[in-house]
Coordinates of C-alpha atoms in Angstrom, one line a residue:
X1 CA 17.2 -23.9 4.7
X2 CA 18.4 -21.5 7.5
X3 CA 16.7 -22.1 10.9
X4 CA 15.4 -18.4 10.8
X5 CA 13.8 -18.6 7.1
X6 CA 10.7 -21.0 6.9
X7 CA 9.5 -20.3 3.1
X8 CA 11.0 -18.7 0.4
X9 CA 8.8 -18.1 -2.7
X10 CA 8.5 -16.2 -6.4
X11 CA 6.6 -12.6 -6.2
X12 CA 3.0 -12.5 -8.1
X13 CA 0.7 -10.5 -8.6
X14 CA -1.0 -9.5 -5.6
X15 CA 1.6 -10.8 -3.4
X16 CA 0.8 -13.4 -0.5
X17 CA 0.5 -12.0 3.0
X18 CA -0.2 -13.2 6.1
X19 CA -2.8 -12.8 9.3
X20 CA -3.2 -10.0 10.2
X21 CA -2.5 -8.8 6.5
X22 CA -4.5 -10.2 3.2
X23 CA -2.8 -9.1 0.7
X24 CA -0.1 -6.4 -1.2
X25 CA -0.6 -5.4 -4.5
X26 CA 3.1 -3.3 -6.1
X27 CA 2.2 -1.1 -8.2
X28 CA 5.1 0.2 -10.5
X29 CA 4.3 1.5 -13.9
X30 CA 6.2 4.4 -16.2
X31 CA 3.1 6.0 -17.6
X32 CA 4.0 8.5 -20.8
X33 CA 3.4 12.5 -20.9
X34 CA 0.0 13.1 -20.1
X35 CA -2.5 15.1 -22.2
X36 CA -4.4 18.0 -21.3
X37 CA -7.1 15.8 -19.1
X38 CA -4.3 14.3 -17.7
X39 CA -4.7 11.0 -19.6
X40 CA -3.0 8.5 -21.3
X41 CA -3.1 10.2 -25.4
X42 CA -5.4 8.1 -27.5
X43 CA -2.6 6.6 -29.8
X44 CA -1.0 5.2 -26.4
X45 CA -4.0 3.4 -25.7
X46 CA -4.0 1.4 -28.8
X47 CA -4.6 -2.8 -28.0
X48 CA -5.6 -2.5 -24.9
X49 CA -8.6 -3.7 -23.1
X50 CA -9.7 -0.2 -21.8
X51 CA -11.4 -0.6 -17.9
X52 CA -9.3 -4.3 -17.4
X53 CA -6.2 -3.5 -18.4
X54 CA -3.8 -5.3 -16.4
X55 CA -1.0 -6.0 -18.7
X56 CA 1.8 -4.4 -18.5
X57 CA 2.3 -3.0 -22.5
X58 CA 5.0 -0.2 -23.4
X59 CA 5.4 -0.3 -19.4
X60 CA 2.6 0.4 -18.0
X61 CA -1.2 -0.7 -17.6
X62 CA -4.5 1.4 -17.3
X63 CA -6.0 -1.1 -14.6
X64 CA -10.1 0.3 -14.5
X65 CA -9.7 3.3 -15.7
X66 CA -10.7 4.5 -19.5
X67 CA -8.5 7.5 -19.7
X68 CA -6.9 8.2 -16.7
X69 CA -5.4 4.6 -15.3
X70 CA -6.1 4.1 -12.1
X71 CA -8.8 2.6 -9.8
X72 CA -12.7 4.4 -10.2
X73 CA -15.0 4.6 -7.4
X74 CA -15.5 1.2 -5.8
X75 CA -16.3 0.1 -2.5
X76 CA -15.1 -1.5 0.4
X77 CA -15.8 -2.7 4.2
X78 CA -14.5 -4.2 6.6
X79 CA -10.8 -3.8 6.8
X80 CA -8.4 -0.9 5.9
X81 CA -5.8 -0.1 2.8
X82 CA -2.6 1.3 3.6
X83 CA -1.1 3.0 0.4
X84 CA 2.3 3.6 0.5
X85 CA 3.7 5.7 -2.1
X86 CA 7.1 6.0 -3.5
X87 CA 7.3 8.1 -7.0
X88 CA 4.5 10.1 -8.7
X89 CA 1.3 10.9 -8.0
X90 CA -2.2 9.8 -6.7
X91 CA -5.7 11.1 -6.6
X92 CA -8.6 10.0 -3.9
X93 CA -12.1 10.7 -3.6
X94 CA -14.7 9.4 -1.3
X95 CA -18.4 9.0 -1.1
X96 CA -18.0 11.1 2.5
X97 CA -17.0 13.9 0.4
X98 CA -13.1 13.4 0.8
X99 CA -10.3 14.2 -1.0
X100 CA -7.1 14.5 -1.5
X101 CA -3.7 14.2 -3.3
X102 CA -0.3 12.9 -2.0
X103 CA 2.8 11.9 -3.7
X104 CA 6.6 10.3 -3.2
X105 CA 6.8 9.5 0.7
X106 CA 3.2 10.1 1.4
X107 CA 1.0 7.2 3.1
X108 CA -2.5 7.1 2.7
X109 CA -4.0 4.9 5.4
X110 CA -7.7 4.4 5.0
X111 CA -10.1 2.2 7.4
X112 CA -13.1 1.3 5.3
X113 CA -15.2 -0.2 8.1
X114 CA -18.9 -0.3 7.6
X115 CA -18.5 1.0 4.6
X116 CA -17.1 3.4 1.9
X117 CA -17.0 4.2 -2.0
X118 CA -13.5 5.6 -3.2
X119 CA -11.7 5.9 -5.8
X120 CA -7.4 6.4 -6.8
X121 CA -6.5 7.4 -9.6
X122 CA -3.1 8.2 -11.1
X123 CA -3.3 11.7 -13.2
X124 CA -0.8 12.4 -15.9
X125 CA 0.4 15.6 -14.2
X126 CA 3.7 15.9 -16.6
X127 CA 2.5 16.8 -20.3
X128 CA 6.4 16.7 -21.1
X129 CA 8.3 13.9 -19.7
X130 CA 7.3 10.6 -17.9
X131 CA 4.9 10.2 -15.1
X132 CA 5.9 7.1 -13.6
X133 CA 4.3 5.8 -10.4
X134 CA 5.5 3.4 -7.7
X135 CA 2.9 2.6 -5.0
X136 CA 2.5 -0.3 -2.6
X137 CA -1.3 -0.8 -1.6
X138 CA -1.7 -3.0 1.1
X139 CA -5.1 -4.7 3.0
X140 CA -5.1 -4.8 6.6
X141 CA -7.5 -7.0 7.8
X142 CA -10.0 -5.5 10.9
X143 CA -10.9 -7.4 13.8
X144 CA -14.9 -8.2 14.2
X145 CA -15.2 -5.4 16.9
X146 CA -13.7 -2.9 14.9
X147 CA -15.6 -4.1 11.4
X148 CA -18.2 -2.0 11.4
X149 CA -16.9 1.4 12.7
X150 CA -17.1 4.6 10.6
X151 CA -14.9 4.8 7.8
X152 CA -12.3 7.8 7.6
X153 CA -9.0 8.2 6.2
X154 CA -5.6 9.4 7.9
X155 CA -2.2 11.1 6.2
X156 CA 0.9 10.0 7.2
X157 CA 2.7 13.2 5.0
X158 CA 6.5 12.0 4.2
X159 CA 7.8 15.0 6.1
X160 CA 6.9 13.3 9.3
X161 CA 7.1 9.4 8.8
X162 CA 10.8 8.3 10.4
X163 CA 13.2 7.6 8.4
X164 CA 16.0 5.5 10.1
X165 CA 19.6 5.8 8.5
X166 CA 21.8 3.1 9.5
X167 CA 25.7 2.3 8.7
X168 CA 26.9 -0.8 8.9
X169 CA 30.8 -1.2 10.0
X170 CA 32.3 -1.1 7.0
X171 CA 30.1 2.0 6.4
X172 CA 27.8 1.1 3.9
X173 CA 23.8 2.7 4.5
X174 CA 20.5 1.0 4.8
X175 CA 17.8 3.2 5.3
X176 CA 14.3 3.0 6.9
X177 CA 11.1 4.4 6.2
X178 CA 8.8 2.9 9.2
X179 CA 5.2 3.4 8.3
X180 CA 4.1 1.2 11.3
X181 CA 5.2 0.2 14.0
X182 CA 9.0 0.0 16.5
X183 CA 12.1 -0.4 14.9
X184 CA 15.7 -0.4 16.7
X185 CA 13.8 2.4 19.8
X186 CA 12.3 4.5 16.8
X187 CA 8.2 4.7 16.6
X188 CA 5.8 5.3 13.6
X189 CA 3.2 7.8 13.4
X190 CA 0.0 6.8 15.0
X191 CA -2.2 4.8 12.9
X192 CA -6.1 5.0 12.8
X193 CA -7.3 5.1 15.9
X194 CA -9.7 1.5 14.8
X195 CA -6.6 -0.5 13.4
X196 CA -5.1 -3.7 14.9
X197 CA -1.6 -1.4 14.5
X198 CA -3.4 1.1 17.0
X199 CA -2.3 -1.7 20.1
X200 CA 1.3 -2.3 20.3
X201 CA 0.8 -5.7 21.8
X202 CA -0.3 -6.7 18.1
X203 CA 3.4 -5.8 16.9
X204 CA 2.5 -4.6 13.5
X205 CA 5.7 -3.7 11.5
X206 CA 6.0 -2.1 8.2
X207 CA 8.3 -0.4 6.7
X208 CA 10.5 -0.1 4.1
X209 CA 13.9 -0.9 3.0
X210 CA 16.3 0.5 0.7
X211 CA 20.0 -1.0 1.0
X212 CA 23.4 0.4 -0.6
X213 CA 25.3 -1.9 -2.5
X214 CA 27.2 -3.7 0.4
X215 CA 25.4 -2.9 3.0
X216 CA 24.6 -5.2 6.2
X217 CA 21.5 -4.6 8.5
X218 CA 20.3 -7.0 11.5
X219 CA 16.5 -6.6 11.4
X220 CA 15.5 -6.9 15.3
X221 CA 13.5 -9.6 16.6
X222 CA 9.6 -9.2 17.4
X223 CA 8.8 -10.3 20.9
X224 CA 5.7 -12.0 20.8
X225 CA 5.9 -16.0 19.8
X226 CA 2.8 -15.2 17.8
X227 CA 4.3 -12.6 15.2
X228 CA 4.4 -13.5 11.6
X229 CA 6.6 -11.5 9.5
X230 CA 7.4 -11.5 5.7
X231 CA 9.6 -9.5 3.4
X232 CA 9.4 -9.0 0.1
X233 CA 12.7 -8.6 -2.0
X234 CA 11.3 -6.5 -5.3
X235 CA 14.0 -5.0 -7.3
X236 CA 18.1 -5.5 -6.4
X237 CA 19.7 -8.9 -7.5
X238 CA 21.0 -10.5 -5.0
X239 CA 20.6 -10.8 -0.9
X240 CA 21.8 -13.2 1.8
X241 CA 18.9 -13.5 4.4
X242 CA 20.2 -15.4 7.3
X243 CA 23.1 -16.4 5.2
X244 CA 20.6 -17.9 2.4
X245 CA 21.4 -16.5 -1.0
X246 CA 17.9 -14.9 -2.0
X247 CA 17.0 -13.4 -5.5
X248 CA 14.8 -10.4 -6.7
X249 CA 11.1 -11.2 -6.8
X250 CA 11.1 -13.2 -3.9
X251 CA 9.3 -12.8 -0.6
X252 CA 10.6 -14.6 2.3
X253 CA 8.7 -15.5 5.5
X254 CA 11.1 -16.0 8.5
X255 CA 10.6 -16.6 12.0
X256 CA 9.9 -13.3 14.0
X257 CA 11.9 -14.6 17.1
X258 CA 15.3 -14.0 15.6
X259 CA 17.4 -11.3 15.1
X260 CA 18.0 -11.1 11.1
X261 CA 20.9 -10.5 9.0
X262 CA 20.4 -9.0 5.6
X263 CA 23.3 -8.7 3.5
X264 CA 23.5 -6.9 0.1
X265 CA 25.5 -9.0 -2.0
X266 CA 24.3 -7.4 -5.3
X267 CA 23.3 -3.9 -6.5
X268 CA 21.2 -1.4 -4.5
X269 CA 18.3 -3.4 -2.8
X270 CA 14.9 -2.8 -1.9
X271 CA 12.4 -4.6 0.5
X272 CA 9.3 -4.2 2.0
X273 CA 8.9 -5.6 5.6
X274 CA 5.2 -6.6 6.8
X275 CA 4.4 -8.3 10.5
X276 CA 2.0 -8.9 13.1
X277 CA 0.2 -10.6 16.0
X278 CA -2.7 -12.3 13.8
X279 CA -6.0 -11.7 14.3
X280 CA -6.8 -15.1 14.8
X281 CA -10.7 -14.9 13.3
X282 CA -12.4 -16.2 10.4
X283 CA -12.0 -14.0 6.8
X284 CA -15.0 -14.2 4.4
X285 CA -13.7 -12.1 1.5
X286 CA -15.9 -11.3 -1.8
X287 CA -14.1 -8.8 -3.8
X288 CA -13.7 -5.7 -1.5
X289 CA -15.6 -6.9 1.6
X290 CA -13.9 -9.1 4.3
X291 CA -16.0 -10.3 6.7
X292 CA -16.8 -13.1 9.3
X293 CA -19.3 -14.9 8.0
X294 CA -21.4 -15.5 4.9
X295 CA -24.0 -14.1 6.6
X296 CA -22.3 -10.9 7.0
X297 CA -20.9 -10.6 3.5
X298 CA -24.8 -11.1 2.0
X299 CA -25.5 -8.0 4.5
X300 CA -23.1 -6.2 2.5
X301 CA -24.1 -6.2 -0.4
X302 CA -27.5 -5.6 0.4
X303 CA -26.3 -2.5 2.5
X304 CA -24.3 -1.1 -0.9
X305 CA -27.4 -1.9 -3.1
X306 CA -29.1 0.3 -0.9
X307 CA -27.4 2.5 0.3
X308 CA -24.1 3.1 -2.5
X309 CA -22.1 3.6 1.1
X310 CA -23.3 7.3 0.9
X311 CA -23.7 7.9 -2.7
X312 CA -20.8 9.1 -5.4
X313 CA -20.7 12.9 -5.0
X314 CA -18.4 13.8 -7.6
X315 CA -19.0 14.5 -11.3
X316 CA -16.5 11.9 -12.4
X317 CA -15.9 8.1 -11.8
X318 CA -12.2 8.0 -12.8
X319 CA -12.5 11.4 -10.1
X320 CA -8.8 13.3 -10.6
X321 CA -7.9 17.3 -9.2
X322 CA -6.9 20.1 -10.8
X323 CA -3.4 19.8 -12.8
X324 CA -2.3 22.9 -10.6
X325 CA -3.5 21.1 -7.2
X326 CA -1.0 20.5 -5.0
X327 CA -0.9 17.7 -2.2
X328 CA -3.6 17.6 0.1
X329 CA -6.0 16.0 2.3
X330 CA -10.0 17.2 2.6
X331 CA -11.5 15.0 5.1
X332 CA -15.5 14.3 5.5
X333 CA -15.7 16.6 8.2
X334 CA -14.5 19.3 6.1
X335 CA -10.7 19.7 7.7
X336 CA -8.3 20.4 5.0
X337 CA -4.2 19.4 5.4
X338 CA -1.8 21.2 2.4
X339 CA 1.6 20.9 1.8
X340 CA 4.4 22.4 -0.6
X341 CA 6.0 20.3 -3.4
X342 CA 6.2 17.0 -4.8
X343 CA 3.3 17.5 -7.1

């Protein structure tokens, strides 16, 4: 194996991540025409185990939700979800009272600290044609200092996040979409103010990458000698990493120290890039809390018996907008972000 590539393994389901990062679920499924509660139609929903329904079947899967798939309210502390989205549409809601509805390009980047019930769903806008979604949802662990701070959720809109267009010298394109992070003297949008991606001495790094047939790119090195980084190869056939042949469904971790050449031996590629300083502190995970003890995660629960994070204050569990609602962000404090299209 190639001195910059140290593993090379198969894609499941989550994927494998790294410290700072706990995990990344891809989320790519070509729901049917919608009815009028923007739901999956009853005869679509035939064989299926309705609320765990994680089979794919005729293309899709419902996940928790009973009519509209998706995920309802739930809770989680103690480290932060970055959703990146890259076709259709979803829906959040929040025991703080937030809202909100973004779509292809927009990032939802949420840091749960001490504490927060929400729920995505993924409404069947379309009554005449295909709603297929493509989302990445990824867990960002939180350092112990920044564990129990209030939760609140930030918008990267896809008007604003960089996108980095690159031609190689035989002019074939690679482009960039950099949700976190420095890439080649470009810079993301701010992150939440609480994440490890807030300090740039933690060198968090992702972005996505989407490669014309024939294409070369030379991924910059990372300069700490701490800085893990991964990518994850999920639909193309064929790419040379370092000049190691490397497969669709495949997530490679290389060394962070070395330039990187990608080549695109085979038909347009796509890869997602995650890196960073780790944290370098215990992870206690059970279900949606990550802690740093035991201790701590018991504490949890008792706090969401008790308190249900602030309560559900919606009429819904499986919580989803109006079909006419276009994308937008109603934070807990009562500021409201719209924008035009891609609803």
């Amino acid at each position: 194996m190639t001195a910059s590539i140290i593993n090379i393994h198969p894609l499941g389901f989550p994927w494998k991540t790294q410290d700072p990062f706990l995990f990344c679920a891809h989320h790519r499924d070509l729901y049917p025409a919608g009815d009028q509660y923007l739901g999956i139609p009853e005869v679509q929903k035939a064989g299926r185990t309705i609320g765990h329904d994680f089979v794919i079947k005729d293309g899709f899967r419902m996940y928790h939700g009973s009519h509209v798939p998706g995920f309802p309210y739930h809770p989680h502390r103690g480290f932060e979800t970055i959703t990146i989205n890259k076709e259709g549409i979803v829906d959040h809601s929040d025991s703080l009272g937030g809202a909100g509805r973004f779509g292809a390009g927009d990032v939802q980047w949420m840091t749960a600290g001490k504490g927060i019930l929400h729920s995505e769903m993924f409404p069947m806008l379309k009554n005449d044609q295909e709603n297929t979604l493509e989302i990445f949802q990824i867990w960002l662990n939180l350092p112990k200092v920044s564990k129990m701070v209030p939760p609140h959720f930030k918008m990267l809109w896809s008007e604003e996040v960089p996108v980095i267009h690159h031609k190689d010298q035989n002019g074939f394109a690679t482009e960039v979409d950099l949700i976190a992070g420095t890439l080649n003297g470009h810079h993301s949008l701010k992150p939440t103010p609480d994440s490890w991606a807030a300090n740039p001495e933690n060198e968090v790094l992702v972005a996505t990458i989407k490669m014309e047939a024939g294409a070369t790119y030379i991924l910059p090195k990372a300069q700490g000698s701490e800085v893990k980084r991964n990518l994850y190869f999920y639909r193309g056939t064929q790419l040379e990493i370092a000049g190691k042949p490397v497969s669709e469904h495949h997530s490679i971790e290389v060394l962070a120290l070395h330039d990187l050449k990608i080549q695109n031996t085979g038909r347009e590629a796509f890869l997602l890039i995650l890196q960073g300083r780790p944290i370098h502190e215990p992870v206690v995970q059970h279900g949606p809390f990550v802690m740093n003890t035991e201790m701590e995660i018991r504490e949890a629960f008792t706090d969401y018996q008790q308190t249900q994070f602030g309560g559900w204050p919606w009429p819904q569990q499986e919580q989803v907008h109006e079909r006419n609602k276009g994308r937008f962000a109603l934070h807990s404090g009562g500021r409201l972000e719209t924008k035009e299209g891609k609803s």
